[in-house]
CSV table of C-alpha atoms in Angstrom, one decimal:
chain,number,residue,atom,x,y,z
A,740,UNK,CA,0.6,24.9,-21.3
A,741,UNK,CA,-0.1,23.7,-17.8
A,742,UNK,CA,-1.1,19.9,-17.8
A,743,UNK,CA,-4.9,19.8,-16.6
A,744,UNK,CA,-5.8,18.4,-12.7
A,745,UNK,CA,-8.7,16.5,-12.4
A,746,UNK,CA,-11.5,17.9,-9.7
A,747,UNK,CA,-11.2,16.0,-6.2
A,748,UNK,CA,-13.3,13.2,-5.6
A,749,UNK,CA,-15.5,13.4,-2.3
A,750,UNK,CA,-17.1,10.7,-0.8
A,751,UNK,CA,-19.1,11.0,2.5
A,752,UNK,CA,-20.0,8.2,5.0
A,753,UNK,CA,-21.9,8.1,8.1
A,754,UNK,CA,-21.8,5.5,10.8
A,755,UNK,CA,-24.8,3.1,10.3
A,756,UNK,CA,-24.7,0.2,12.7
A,757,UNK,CA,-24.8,0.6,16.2
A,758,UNK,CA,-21.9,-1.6,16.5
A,759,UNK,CA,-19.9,1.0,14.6
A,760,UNK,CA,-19.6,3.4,17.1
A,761,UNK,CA,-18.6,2.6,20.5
A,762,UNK,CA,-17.0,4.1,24.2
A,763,UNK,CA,-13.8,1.9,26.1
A,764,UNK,CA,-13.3,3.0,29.3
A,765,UNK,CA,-9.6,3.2,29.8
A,766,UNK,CA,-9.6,2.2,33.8
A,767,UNK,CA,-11.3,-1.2,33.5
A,768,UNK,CA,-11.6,-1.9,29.5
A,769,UNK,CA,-15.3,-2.1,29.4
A,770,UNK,CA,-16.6,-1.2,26.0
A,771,UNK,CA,-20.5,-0.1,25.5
A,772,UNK,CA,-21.7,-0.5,21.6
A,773,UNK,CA,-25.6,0.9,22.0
A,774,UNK,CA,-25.2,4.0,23.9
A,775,UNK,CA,-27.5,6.9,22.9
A,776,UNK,CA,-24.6,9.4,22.4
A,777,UNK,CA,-20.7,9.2,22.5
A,778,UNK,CA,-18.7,11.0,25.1
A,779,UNK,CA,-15.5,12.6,23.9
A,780,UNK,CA,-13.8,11.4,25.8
A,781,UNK,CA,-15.1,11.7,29.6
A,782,UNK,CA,-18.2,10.0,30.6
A,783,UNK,CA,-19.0,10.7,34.7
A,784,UNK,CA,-15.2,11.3,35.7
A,785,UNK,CA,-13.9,8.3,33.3
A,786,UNK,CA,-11.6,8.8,30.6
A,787,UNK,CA,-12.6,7.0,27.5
A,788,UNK,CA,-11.5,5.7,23.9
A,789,UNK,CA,-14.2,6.3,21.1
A,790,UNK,CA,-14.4,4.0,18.2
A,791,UNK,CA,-16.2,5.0,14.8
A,792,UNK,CA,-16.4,2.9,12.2
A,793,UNK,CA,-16.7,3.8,8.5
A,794,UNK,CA,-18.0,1.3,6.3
A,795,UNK,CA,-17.2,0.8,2.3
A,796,UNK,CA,-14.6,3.4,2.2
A,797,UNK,CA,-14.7,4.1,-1.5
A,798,UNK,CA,-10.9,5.0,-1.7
A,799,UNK,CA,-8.4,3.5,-4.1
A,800,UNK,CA,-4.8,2.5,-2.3
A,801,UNK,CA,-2.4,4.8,-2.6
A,802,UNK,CA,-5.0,8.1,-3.8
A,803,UNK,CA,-3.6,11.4,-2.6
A,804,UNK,CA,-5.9,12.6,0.5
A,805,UNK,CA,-6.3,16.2,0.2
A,806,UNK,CA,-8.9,17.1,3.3
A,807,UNK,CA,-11.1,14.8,5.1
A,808,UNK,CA,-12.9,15.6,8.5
A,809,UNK,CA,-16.0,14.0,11.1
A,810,UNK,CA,-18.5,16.2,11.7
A,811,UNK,CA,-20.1,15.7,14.4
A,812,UNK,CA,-23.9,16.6,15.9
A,813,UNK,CA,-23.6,18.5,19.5
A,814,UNK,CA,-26.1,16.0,22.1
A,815,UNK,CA,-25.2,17.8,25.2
A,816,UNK,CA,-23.7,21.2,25.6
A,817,UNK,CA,-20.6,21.4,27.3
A,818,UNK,CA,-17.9,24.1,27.7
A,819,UNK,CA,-14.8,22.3,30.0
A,820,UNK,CA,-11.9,22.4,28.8
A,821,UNK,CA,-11.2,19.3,25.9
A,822,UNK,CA,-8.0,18.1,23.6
A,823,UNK,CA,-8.7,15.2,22.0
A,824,UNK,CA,-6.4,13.3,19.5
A,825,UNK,CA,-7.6,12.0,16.8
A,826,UNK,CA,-5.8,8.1,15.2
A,827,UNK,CA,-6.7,5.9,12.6
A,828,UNK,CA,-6.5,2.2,13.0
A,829,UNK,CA,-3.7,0.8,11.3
A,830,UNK,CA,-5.2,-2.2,9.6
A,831,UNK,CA,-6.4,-3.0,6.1
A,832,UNK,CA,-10.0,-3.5,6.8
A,833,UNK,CA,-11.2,-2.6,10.5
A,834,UNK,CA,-14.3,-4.6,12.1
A,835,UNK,CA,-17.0,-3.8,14.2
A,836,UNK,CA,-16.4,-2.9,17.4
A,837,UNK,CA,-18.0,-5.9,20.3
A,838,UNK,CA,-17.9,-5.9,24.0
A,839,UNK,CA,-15.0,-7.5,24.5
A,840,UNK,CA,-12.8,-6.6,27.2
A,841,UNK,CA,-10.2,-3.5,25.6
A,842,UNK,CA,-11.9,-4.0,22.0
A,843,UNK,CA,-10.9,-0.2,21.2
A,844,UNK,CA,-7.8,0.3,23.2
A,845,UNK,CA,-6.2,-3.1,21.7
A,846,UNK,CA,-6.5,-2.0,18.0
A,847,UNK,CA,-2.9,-1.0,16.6
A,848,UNK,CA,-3.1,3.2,16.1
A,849,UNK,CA,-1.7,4.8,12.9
A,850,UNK,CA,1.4,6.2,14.1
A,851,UNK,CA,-0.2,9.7,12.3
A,852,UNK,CA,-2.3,11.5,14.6
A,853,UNK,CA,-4.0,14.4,14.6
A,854,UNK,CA,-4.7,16.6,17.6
A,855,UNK,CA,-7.8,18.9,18.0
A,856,UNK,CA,-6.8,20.8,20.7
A,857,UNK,CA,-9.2,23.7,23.1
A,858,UNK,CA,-12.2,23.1,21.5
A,859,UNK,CA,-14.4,25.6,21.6
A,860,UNK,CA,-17.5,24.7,23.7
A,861,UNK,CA,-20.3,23.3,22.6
A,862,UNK,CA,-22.8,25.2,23.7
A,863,UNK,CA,-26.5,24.5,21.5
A,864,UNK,CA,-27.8,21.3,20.8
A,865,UNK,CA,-28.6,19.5,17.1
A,866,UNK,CA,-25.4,22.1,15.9
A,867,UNK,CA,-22.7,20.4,13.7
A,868,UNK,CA,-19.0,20.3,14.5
A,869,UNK,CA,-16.2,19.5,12.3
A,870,UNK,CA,-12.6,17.9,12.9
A,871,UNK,CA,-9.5,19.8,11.9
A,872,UNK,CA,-8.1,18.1,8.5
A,873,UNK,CA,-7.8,14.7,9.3
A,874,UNK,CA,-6.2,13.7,5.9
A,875,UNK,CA,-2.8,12.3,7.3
A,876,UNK,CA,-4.4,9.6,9.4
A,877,UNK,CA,-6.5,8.3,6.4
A,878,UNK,CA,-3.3,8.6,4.2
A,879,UNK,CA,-1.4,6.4,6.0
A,880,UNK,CA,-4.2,3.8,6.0
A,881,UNK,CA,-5.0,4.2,2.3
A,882,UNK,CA,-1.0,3.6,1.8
A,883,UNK,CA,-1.2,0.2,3.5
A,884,UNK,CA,-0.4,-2.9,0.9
A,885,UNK,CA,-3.5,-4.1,1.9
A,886,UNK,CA,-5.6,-1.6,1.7
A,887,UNK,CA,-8.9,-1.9,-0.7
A,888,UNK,CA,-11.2,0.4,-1.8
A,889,UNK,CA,-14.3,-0.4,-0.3
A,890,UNK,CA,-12.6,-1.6,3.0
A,891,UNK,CA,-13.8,-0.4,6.5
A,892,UNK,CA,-11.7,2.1,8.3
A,893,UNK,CA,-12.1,3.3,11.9
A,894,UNK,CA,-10.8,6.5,14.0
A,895,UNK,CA,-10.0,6.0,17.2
A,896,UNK,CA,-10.4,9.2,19.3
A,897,UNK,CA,-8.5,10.3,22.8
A,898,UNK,CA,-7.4,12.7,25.0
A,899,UNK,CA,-9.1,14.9,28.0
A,900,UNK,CA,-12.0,16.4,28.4
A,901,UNK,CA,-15.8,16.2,27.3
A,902,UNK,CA,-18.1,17.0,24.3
A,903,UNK,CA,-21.0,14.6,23.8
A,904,UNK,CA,-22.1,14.0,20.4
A,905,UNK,CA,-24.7,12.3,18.6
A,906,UNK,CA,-24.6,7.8,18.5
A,907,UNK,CA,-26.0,5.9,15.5
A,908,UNK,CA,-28.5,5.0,18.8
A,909,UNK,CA,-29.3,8.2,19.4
A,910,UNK,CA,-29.9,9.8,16.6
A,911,UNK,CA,-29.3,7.5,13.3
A,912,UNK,CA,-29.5,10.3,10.6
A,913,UNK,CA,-26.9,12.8,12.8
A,914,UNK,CA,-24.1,9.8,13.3
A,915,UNK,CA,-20.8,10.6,13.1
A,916,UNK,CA,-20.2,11.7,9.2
A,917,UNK,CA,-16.8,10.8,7.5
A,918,UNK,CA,-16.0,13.5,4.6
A,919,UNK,CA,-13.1,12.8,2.3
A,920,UNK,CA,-11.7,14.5,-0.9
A,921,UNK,CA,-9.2,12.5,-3.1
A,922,UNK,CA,-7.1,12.3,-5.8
């Protein structure tokens, strides 16, 4: 007889500080905290790096990561064309992001990544979006020796482009939303 699998956990978690979310722009290192909506990745012809921060991830080290996305809330429609990639930071327990010069760009990357290429445009406002599986990225962090349920873990989003997407700031309840299912 086939040995029973237990159902998937699923936890969900949605960026609740302002300090969670943040924008670096690449040219000069700047990093904003308390804007009112988060520019993936270009903001007025500079390329960025977006923080989000996930707090009390609820994951114990070494579970198997089956799926996991963001899903994201459309602020302003745009249709160019956008390939982002998609990192994890590669520490045990990430903190807040601050203004200080390179905050994002300094943070070690997992070396998993995954890319979420073409999107489609965004084209109606308040309408969700959703990553591609973004399990490999939060595997490798989950794997770290260090690594505690309950830690904080951030993505670190790059590449070319623009969709804009709802802050905490902007619109608390519509933050950036972590989905995970475990084993």
């Amino acid at each position: 007889t086939p040995t029973p699998t237990s159902a998937p956990t699923t936890i969900e978690i949605r960026v609740t500080f302002g300090s969670d979310d943040a924008e670096e722009r690449v040219n000069n290192g700047s990093v904003r905290v308390t804007g009112s909506d988060l520019e993936l990745v270009t903001d007025a012809g500079n390329v960025q790096e977006v923080g989000i921060r996930f707090r009390s991830v609820s994951i114990p080290q070494t579970s198997t990561i089956l799926n996991s996305y963001i899903e994201f809330e459309t602020d302003e429609t745009s249709s160019e064309a956008t390939s982002l990639t998609i990192y994890s930071e590669d520490t045990n327990d990430a903190s807040t992001f601050t203004t200080s010069t390179n905050n994002i760009t300094n943070r070690q990357k997992t070396s998993a990544a995954v890319n979420w290429s073409s999107l489609p445009a965004w084209n109606t406002v308040n309408e969700k979006h959703q990553t591609p599986n973004l399990a490999s990225i939060i595997q490798e962090v989950v794997n770290r020796i260090g690594w505690v349920s309950g830690n904080d873990l951030v993505v670190i989003v790059t590449g070319s482009g623009r969709r804009v997407a709802e802050s905490f700031e902007g619109e608390s309840t519509n933050a950036p939303l972590l989905h995970v299912e475990y084993q």
